[in-house]
PDB file of C-alpha atoms in Angstrom:
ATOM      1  CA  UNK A   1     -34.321  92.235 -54.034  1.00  0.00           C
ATOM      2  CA  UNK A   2     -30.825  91.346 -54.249  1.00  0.00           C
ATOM      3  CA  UNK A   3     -29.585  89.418 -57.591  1.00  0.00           C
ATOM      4  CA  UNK A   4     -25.562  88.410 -56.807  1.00  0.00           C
ATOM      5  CA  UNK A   5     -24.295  91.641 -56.447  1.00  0.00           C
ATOM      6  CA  UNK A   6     -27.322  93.539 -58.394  1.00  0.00           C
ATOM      7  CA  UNK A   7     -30.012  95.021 -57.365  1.00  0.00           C
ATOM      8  CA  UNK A   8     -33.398  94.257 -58.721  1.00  0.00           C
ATOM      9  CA  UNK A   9     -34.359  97.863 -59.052  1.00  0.00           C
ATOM     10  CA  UNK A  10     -37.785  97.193 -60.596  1.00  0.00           C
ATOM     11  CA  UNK A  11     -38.778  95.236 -57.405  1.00  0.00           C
ATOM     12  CA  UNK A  12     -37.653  97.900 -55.358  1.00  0.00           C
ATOM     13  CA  UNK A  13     -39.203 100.478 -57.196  1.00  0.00           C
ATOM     14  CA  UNK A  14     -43.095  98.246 -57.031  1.00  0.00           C
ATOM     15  CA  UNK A  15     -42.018  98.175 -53.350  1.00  0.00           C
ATOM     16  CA  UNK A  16     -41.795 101.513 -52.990  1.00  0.00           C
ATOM     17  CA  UNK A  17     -44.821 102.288 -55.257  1.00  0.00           C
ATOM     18  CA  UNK A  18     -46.874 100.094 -52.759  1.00  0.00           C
ATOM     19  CA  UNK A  19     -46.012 101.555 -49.546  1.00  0.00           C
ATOM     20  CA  UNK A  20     -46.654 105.399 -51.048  1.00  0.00           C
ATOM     21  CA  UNK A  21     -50.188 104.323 -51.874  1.00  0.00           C
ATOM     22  CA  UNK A  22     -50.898 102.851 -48.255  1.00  0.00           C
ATOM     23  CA  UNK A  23     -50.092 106.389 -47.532  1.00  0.00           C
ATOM     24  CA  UNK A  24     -46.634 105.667 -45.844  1.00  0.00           C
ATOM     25  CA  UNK A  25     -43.460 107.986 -46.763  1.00  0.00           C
ATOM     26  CA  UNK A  26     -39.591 106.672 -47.323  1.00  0.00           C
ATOM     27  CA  UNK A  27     -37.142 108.991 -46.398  1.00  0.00           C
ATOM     28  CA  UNK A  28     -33.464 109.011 -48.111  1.00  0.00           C
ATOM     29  CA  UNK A  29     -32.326 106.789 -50.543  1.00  0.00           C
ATOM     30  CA  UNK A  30     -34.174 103.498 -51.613  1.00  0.00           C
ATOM     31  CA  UNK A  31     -31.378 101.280 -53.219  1.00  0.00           C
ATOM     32  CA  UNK A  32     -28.633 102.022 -56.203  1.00  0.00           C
ATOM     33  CA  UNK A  33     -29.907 102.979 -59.089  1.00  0.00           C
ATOM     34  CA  UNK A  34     -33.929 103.825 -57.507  1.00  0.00           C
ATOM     35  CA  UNK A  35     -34.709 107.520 -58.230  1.00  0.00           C
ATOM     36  CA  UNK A  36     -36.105 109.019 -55.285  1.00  0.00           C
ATOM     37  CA  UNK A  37     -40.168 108.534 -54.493  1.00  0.00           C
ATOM     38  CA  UNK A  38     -41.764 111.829 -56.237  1.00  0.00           C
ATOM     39  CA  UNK A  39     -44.587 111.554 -54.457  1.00  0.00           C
ATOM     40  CA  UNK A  40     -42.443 111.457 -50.991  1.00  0.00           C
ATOM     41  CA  UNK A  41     -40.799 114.899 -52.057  1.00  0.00           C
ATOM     42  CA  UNK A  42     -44.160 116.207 -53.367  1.00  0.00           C
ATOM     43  CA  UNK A  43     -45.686 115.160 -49.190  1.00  0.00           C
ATOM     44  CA  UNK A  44     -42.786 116.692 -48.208  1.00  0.00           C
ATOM     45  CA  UNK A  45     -43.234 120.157 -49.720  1.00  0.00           C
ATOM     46  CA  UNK A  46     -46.647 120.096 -48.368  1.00  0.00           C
ATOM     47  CA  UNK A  47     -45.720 119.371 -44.926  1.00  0.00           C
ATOM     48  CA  UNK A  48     -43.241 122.171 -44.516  1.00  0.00           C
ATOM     49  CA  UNK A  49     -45.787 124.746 -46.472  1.00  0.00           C
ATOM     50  CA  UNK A  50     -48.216 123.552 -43.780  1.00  0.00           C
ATOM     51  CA  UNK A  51     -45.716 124.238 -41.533  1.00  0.00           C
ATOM     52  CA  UNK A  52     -44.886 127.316 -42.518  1.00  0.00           C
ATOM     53  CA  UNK A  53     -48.899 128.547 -42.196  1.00  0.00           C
ATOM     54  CA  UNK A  54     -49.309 126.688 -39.092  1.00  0.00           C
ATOM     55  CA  UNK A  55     -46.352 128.730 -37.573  1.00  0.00           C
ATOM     56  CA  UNK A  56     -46.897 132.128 -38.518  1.00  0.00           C
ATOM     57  CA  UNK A  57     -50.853 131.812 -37.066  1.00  0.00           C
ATOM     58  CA  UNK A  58     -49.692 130.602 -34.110  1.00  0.00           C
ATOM     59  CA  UNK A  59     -47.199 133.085 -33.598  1.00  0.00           C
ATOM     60  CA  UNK A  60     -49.677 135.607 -34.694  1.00  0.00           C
ATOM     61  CA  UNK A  61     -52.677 134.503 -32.198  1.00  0.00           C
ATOM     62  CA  UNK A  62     -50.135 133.982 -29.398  1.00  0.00           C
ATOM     63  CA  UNK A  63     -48.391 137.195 -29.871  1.00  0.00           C
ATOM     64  CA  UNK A  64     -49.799 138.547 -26.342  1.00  0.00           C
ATOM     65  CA  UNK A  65     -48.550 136.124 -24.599  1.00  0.00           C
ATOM     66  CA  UNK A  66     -45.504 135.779 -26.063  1.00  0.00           C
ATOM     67  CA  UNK A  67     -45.041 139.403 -25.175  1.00  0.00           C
ATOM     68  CA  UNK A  68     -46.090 138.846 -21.916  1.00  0.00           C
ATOM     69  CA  UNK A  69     -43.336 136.150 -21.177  1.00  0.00           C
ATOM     70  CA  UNK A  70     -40.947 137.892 -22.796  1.00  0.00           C
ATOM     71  CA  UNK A  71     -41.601 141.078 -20.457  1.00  0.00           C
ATOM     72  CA  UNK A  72     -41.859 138.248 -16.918  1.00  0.00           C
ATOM     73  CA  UNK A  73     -38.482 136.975 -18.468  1.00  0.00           C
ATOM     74  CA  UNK A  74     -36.444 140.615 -18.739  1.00  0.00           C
ATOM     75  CA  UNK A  75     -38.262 141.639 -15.476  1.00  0.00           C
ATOM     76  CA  UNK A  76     -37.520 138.685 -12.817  1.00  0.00           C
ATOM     77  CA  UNK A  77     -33.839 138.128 -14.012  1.00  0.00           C
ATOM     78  CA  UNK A  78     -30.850 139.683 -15.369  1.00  0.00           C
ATOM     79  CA  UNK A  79     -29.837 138.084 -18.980  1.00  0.00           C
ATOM     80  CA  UNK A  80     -31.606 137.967 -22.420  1.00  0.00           C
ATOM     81  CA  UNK A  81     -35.023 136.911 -22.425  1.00  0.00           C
ATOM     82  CA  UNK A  82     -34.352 134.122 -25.426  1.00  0.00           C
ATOM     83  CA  UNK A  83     -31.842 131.227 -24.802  1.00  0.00           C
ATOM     84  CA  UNK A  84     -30.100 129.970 -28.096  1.00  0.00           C
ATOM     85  CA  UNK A  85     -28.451 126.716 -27.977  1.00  0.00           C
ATOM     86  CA  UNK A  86     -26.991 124.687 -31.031  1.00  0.00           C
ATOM     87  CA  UNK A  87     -28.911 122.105 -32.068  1.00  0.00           C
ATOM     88  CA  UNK A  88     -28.238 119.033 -35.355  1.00  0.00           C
ATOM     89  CA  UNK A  89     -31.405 119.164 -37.299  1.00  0.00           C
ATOM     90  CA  UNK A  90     -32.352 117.284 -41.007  1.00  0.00           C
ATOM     91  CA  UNK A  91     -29.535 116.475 -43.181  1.00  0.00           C
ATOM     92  CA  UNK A  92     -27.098 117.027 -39.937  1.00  0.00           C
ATOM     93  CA  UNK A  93     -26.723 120.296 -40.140  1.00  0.00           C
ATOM     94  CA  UNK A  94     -26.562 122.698 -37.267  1.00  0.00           C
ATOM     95  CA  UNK A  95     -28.954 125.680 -36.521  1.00  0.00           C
ATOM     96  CA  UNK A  96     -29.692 127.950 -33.408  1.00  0.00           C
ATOM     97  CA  UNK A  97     -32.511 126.684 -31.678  1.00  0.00           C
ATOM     98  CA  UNK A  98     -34.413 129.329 -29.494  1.00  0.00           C
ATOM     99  CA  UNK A  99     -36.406 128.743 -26.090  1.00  0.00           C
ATOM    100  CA  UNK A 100     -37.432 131.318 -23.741  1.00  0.00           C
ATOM    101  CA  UNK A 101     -34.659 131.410 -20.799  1.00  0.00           C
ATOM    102  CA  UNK A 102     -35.708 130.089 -17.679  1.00  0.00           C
ATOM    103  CA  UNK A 103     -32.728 129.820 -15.706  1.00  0.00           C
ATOM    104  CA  UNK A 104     -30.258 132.718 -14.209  1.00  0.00           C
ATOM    105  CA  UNK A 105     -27.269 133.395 -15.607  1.00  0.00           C
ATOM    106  CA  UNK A 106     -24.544 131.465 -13.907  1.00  0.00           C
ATOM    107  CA  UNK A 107     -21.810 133.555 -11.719  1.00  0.00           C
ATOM    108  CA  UNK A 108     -19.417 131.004 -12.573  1.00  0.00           C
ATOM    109  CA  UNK A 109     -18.787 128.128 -15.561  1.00  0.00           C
ATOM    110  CA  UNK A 110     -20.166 125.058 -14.241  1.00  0.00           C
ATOM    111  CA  UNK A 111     -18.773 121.904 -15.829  1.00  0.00           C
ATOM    112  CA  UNK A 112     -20.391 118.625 -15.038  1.00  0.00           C
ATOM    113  CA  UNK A 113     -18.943 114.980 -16.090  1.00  0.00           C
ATOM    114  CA  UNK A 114     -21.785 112.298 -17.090  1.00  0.00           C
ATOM    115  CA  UNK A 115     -21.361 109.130 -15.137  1.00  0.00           C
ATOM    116  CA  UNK A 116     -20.642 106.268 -17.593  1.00  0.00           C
ATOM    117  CA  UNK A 117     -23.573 105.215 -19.379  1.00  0.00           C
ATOM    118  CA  UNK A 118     -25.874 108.238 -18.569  1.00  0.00           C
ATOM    119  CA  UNK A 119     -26.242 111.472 -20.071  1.00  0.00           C
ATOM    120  CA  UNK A 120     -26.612 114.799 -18.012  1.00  0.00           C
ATOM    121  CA  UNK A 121     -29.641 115.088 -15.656  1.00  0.00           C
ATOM    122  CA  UNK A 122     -28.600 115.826 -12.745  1.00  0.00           C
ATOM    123  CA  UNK A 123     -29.383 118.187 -10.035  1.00  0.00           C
ATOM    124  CA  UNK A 124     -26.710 120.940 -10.747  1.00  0.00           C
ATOM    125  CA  UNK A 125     -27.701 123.902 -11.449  1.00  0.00           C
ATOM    126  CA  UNK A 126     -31.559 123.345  -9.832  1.00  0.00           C
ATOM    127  CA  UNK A 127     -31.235 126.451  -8.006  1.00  0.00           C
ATOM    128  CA  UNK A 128     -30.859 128.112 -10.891  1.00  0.00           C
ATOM    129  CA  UNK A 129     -33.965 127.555 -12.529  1.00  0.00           C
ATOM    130  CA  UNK A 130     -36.296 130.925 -11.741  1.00  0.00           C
ATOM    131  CA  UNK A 131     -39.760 130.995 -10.600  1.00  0.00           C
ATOM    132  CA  UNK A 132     -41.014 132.394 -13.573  1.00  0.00           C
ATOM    133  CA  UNK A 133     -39.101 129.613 -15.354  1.00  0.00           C
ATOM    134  CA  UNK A 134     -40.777 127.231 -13.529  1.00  0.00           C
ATOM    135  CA  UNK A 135     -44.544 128.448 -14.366  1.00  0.00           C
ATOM    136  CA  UNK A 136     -42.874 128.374 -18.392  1.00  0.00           C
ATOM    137  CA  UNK A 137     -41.564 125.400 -18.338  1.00  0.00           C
ATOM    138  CA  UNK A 138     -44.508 123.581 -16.197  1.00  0.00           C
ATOM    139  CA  UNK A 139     -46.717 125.030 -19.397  1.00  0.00           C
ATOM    140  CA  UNK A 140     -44.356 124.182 -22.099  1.00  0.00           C
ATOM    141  CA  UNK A 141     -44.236 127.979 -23.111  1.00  0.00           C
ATOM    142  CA  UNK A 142     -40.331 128.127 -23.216  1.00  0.00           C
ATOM    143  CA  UNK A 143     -40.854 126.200 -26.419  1.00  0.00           C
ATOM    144  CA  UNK A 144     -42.993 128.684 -28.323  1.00  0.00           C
ATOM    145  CA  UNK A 145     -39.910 131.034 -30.159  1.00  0.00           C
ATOM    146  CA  UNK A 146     -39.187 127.443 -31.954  1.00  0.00           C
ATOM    147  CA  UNK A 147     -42.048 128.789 -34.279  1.00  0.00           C
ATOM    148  CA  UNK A 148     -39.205 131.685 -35.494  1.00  0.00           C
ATOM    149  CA  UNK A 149     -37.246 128.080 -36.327  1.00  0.00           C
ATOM    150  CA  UNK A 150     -39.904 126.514 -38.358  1.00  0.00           C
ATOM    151  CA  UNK A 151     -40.361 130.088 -39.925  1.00  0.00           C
ATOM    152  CA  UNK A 152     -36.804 129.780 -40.837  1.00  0.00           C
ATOM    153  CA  UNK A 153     -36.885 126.762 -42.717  1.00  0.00           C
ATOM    154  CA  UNK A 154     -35.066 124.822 -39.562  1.00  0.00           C
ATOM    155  CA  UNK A 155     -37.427 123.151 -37.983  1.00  0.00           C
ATOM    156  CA  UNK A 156     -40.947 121.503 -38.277  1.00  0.00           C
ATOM    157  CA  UNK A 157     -44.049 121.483 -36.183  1.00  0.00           C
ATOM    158  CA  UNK A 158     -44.207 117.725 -35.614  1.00  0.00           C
ATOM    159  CA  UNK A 159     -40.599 115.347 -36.041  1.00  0.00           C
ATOM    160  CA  UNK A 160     -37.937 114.147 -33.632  1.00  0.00           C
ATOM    161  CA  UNK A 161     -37.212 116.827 -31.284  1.00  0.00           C
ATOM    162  CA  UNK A 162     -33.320 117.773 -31.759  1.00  0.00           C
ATOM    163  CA  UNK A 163     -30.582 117.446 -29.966  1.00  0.00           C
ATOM    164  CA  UNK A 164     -26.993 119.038 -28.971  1.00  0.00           C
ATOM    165  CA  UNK A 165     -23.774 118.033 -31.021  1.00  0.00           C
ATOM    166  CA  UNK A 166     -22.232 116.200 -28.781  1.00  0.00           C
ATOM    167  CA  UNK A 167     -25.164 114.512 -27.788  1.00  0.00           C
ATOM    168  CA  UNK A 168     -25.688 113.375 -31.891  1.00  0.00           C
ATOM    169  CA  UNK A 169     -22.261 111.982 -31.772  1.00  0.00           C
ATOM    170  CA  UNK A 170     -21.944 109.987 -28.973  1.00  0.00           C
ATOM    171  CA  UNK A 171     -25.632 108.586 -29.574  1.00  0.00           C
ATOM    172  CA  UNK A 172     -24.955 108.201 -33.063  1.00  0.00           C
ATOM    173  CA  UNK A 173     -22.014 105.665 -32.051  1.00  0.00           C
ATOM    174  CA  UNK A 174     -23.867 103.621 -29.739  1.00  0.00           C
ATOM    175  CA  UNK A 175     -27.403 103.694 -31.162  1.00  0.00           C
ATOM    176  CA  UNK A 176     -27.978 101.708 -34.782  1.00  0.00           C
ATOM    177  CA  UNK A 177     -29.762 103.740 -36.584  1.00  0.00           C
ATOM    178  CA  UNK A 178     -29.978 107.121 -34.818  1.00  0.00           C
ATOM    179  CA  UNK A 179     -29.084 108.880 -37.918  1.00  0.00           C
ATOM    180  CA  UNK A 180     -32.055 108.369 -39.664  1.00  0.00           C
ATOM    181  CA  UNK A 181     -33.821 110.996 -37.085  1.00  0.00           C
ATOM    182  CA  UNK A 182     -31.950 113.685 -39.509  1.00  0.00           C
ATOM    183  CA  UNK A 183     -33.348 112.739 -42.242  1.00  0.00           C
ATOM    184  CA  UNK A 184     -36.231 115.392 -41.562  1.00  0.00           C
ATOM    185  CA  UNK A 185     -36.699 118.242 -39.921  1.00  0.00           C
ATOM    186  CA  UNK A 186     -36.975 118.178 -35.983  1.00  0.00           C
ATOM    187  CA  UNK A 187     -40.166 119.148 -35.014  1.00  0.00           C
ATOM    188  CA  UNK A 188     -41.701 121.196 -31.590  1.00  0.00           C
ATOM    189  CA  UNK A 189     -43.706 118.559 -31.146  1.00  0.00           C
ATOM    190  CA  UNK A 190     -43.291 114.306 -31.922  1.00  0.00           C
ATOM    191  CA  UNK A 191     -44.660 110.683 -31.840  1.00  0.00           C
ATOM    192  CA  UNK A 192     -42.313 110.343 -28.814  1.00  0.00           C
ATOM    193  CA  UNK A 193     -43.276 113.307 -26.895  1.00  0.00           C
ATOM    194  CA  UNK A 194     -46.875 112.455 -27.314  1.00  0.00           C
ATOM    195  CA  UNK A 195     -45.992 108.955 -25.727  1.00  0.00           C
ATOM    196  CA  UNK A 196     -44.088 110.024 -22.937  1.00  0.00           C
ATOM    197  CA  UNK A 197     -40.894 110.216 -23.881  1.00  0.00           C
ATOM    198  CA  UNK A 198     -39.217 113.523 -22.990  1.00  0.00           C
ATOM    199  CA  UNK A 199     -36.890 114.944 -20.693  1.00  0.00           C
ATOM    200  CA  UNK A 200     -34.695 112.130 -19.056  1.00  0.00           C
ATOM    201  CA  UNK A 201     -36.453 109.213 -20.733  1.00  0.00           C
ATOM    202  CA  UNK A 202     -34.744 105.938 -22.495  1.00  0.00           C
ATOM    203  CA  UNK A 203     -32.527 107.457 -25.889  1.00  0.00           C
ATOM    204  CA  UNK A 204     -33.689 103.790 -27.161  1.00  0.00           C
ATOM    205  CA  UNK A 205     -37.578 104.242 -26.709  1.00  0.00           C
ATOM    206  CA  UNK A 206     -37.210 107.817 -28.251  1.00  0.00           C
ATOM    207  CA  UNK A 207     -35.523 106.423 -30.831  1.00  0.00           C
ATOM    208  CA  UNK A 208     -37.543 103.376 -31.442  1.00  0.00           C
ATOM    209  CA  UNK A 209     -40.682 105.828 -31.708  1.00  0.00           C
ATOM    210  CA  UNK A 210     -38.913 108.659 -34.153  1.00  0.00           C
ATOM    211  CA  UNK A 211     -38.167 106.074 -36.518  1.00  0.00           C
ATOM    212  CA  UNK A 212     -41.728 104.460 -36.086  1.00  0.00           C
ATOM    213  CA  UNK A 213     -42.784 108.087 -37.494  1.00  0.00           C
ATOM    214  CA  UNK A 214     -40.405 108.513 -40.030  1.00  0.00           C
ATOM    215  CA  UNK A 215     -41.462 105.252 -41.574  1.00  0.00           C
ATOM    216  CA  UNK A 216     -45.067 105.465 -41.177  1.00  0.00           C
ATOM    217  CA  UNK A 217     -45.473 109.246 -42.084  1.00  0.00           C
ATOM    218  CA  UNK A 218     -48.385 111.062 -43.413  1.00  0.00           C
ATOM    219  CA  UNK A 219     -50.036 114.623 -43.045  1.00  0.00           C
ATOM    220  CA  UNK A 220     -52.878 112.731 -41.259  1.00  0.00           C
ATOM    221  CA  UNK A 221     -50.261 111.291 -38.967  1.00  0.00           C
ATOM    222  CA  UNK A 222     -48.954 114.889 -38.063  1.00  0.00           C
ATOM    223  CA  UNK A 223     -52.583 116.120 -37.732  1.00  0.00           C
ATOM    224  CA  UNK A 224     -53.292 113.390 -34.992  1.00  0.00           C
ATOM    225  CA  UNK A 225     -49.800 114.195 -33.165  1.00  0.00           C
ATOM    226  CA  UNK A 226     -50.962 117.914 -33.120  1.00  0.00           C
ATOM    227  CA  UNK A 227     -54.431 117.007 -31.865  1.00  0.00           C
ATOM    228  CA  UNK A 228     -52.607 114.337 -29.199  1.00  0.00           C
ATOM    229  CA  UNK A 229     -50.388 117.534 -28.198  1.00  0.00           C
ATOM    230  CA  UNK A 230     -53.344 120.156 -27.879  1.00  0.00           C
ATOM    231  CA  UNK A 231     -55.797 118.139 -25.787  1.00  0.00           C
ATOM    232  CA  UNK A 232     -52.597 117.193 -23.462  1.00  0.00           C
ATOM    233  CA  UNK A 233     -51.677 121.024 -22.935  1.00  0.00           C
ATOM    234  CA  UNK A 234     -55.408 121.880 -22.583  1.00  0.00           C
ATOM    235  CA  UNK A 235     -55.711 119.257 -20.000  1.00  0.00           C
ATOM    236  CA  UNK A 236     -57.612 116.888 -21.367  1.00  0.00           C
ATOM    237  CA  UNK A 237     -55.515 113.775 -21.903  1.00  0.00           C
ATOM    238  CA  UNK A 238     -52.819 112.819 -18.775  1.00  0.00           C
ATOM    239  CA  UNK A 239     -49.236 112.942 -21.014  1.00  0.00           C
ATOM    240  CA  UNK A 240     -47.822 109.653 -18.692  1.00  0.00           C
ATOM    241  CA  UNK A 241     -44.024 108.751 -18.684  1.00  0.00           C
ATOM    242  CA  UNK A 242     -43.738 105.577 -20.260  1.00  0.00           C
ATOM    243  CA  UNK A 243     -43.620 102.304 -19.056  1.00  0.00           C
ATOM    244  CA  UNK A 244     -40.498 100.303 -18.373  1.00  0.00           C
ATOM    245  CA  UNK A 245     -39.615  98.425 -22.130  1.00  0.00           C
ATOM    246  CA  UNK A 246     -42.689 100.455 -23.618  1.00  0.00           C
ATOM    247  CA  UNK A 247     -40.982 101.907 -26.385  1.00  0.00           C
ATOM    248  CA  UNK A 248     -44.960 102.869 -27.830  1.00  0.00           C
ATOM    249  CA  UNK A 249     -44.501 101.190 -30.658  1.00  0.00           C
ATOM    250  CA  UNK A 250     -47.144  99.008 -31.039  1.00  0.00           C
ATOM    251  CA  UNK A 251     -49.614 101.988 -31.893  1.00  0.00           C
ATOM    252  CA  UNK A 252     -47.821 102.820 -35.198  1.00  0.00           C
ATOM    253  CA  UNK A 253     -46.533  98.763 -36.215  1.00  0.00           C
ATOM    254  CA  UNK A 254     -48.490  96.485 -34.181  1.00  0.00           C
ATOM    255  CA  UNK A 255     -45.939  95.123 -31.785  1.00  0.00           C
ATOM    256  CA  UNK A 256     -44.133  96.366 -28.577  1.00  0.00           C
ATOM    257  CA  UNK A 257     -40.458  95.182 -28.103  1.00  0.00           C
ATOM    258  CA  UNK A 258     -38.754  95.159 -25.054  1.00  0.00           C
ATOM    259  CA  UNK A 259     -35.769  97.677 -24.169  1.00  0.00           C
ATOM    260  CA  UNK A 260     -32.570  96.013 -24.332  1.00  0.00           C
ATOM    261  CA  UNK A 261     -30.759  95.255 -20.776  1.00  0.00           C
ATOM    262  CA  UNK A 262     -29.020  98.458 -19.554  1.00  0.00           C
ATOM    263  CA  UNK A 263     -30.997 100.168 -21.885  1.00  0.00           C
ATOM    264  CA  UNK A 264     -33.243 102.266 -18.836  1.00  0.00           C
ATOM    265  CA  UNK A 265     -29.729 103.951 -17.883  1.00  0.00           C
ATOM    266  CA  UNK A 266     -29.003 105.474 -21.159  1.00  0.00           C
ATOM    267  CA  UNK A 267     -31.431 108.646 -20.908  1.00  0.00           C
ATOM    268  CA  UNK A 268     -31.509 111.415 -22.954  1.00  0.00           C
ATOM    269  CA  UNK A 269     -30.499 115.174 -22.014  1.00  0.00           C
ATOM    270  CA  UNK A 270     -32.778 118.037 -21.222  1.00  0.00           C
ATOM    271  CA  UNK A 271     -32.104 121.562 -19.698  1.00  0.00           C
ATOM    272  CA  UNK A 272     -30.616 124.690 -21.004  1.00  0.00           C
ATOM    273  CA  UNK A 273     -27.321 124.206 -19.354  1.00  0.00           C
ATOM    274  CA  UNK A 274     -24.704 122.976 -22.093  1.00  0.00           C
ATOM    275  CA  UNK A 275     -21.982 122.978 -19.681  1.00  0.00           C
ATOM    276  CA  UNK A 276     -23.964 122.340 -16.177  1.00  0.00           C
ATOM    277  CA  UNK A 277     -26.374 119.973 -15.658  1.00  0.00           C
ATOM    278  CA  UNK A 278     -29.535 120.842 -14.731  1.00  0.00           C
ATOM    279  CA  UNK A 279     -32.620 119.084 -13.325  1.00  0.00           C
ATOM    280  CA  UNK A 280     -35.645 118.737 -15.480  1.00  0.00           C
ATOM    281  CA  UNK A 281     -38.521 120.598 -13.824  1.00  0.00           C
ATOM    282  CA  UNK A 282     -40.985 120.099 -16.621  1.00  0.00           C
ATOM    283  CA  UNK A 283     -44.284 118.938 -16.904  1.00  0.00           C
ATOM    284  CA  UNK A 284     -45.212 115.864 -18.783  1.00  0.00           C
ATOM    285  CA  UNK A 285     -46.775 117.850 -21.699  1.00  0.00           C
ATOM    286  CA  UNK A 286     -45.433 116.316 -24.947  1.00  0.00           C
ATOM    287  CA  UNK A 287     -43.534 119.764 -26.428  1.00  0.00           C
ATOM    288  CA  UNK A 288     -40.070 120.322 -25.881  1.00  0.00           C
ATOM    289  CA  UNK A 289     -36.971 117.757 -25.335  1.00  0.00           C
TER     290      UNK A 289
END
């Protein structure tokens, strides 16, 4: 509550007090003079030892088949069997994300300008995308050296999936609010994937959704996106592109709003290229961009 210029911190702080024991989460800073939530740091902490545990099993169950791909990779194509591309993840800050590569190495530098109001997803550079590449991208298994990132400290098995520099800053100029996806880790997996939105979906839905999460986070939460993510890649739920204005929002805050007018042409990057674009031959399975 705002007194003239003041703010009435011990409003705030009840406030905050009342949404931590609903079980929600506020990320950054409340208002001048409001310590931050301990109890949001202390859920914190326990998310990213969770993710930590969750990581290192998985990498240690799947280490067969990450083996295997990485011997399909180095054996089909010339090039090194993990792709690295700069990412923006919590705080802003940049780190190396990995994938395994699915694409040849280019005999040329391909350079691609977006058309006004879109970002890159075209067809350039389709060819280029191997068959193995196909089968690991069809199966989301591309994705699975991001558990060496949430090893690292960089990343986090459920949270807005990252996305390239110069991606952050243009979006981060046109989109209110689309900072506040840094303000934790990106994850493998996230509340937008799980609805649909990935690969060249609307920016705005994506966005409406990662801040849905942010707001309304808890470990449960993140155990239920998991589960969502599991039972798609095992088949067992149909991972559907959105509807048109369906940001998904309504599942997390009771309402669905409508995508602003011209909002449907703004869509969000995908594809290994950072200088070519290239078309998204993924499945609809809710890991990965």
């Amino acid at each position: 509550m705002l007194v003239g210029d003041r703010t009435d911190s011990r409003t705030v702080a009840d406030i905050v007090n009342e949404i931590e024991a609903r079980g929600g989460m506020l990320v950054g800073p409340v208002a001048p003079g409001v310590p931050a939530p301990r109890r949001r740091d202390r859920h914190l902490r326990l998310k990213y030892a969770l993710d930590h545990i969750l990581a290192l099993l998985a990498l240690v169950v799947l280490l067969p088949v990450l083996l295997v791909v990485a011997v399909l990779v180095k054996a089909t194509s010339r090039g090194p069997v993990l792709f690295r591309q700069q990412r923006i993840g919590e705080n802003g800050r940049g780190f190396v994300m990995l994938k395994f590569r699915t694409m040849r190495q280019p005999t040329k530098l391909l350079r691609f300008e977006p058309v006004p109001g879109m970002a890159p997803g075209g067809i350039e550079g389709e060819d280029r995308c191997t068959v193995v590449g196909r089968v690991l991208r069809a199966a989301s298994l591309d994705e699975l050296p991001q558990l060496v990132n949430v090893l690292r400290g960089e990343m986090s098995m459920v949270g807005p999936r990252p996305e390239r520099p110069q991606f952050v800053e243009r979006f981060s100029r046109e989109l209110p609010g689309y900072a506040e996806r840094h303000r934790v880790r990106p994850g493998i997996t996230g509340w937008a994937q799980v609805r649909g939105f990935r690969g060249p979906t609307s920016i705005s839905g994506r966005l409406e959704l990662d801040r849905a999460y942010i707001q309304s986070w808890s470990l449960w939460l993140d155990i239920w996106i998991l589960l969502l993510t599991a039972a798609t890649v095992v088949g067992l739920l149909r991972a559907d592109r959105p509807q048109r204005g369906d940001g998904g929002q309504a599942v997390l805050v009771g309402r669905r709003q409508e995508t602003a007018p011209g909002e449907h042409s703004r869509q969000t990057p995908d594809g290994e290229g950072s200088e070519a674009a290239v078309e998204d031959h993924r499945s609809r399975l809710p890991i990965g961009s």
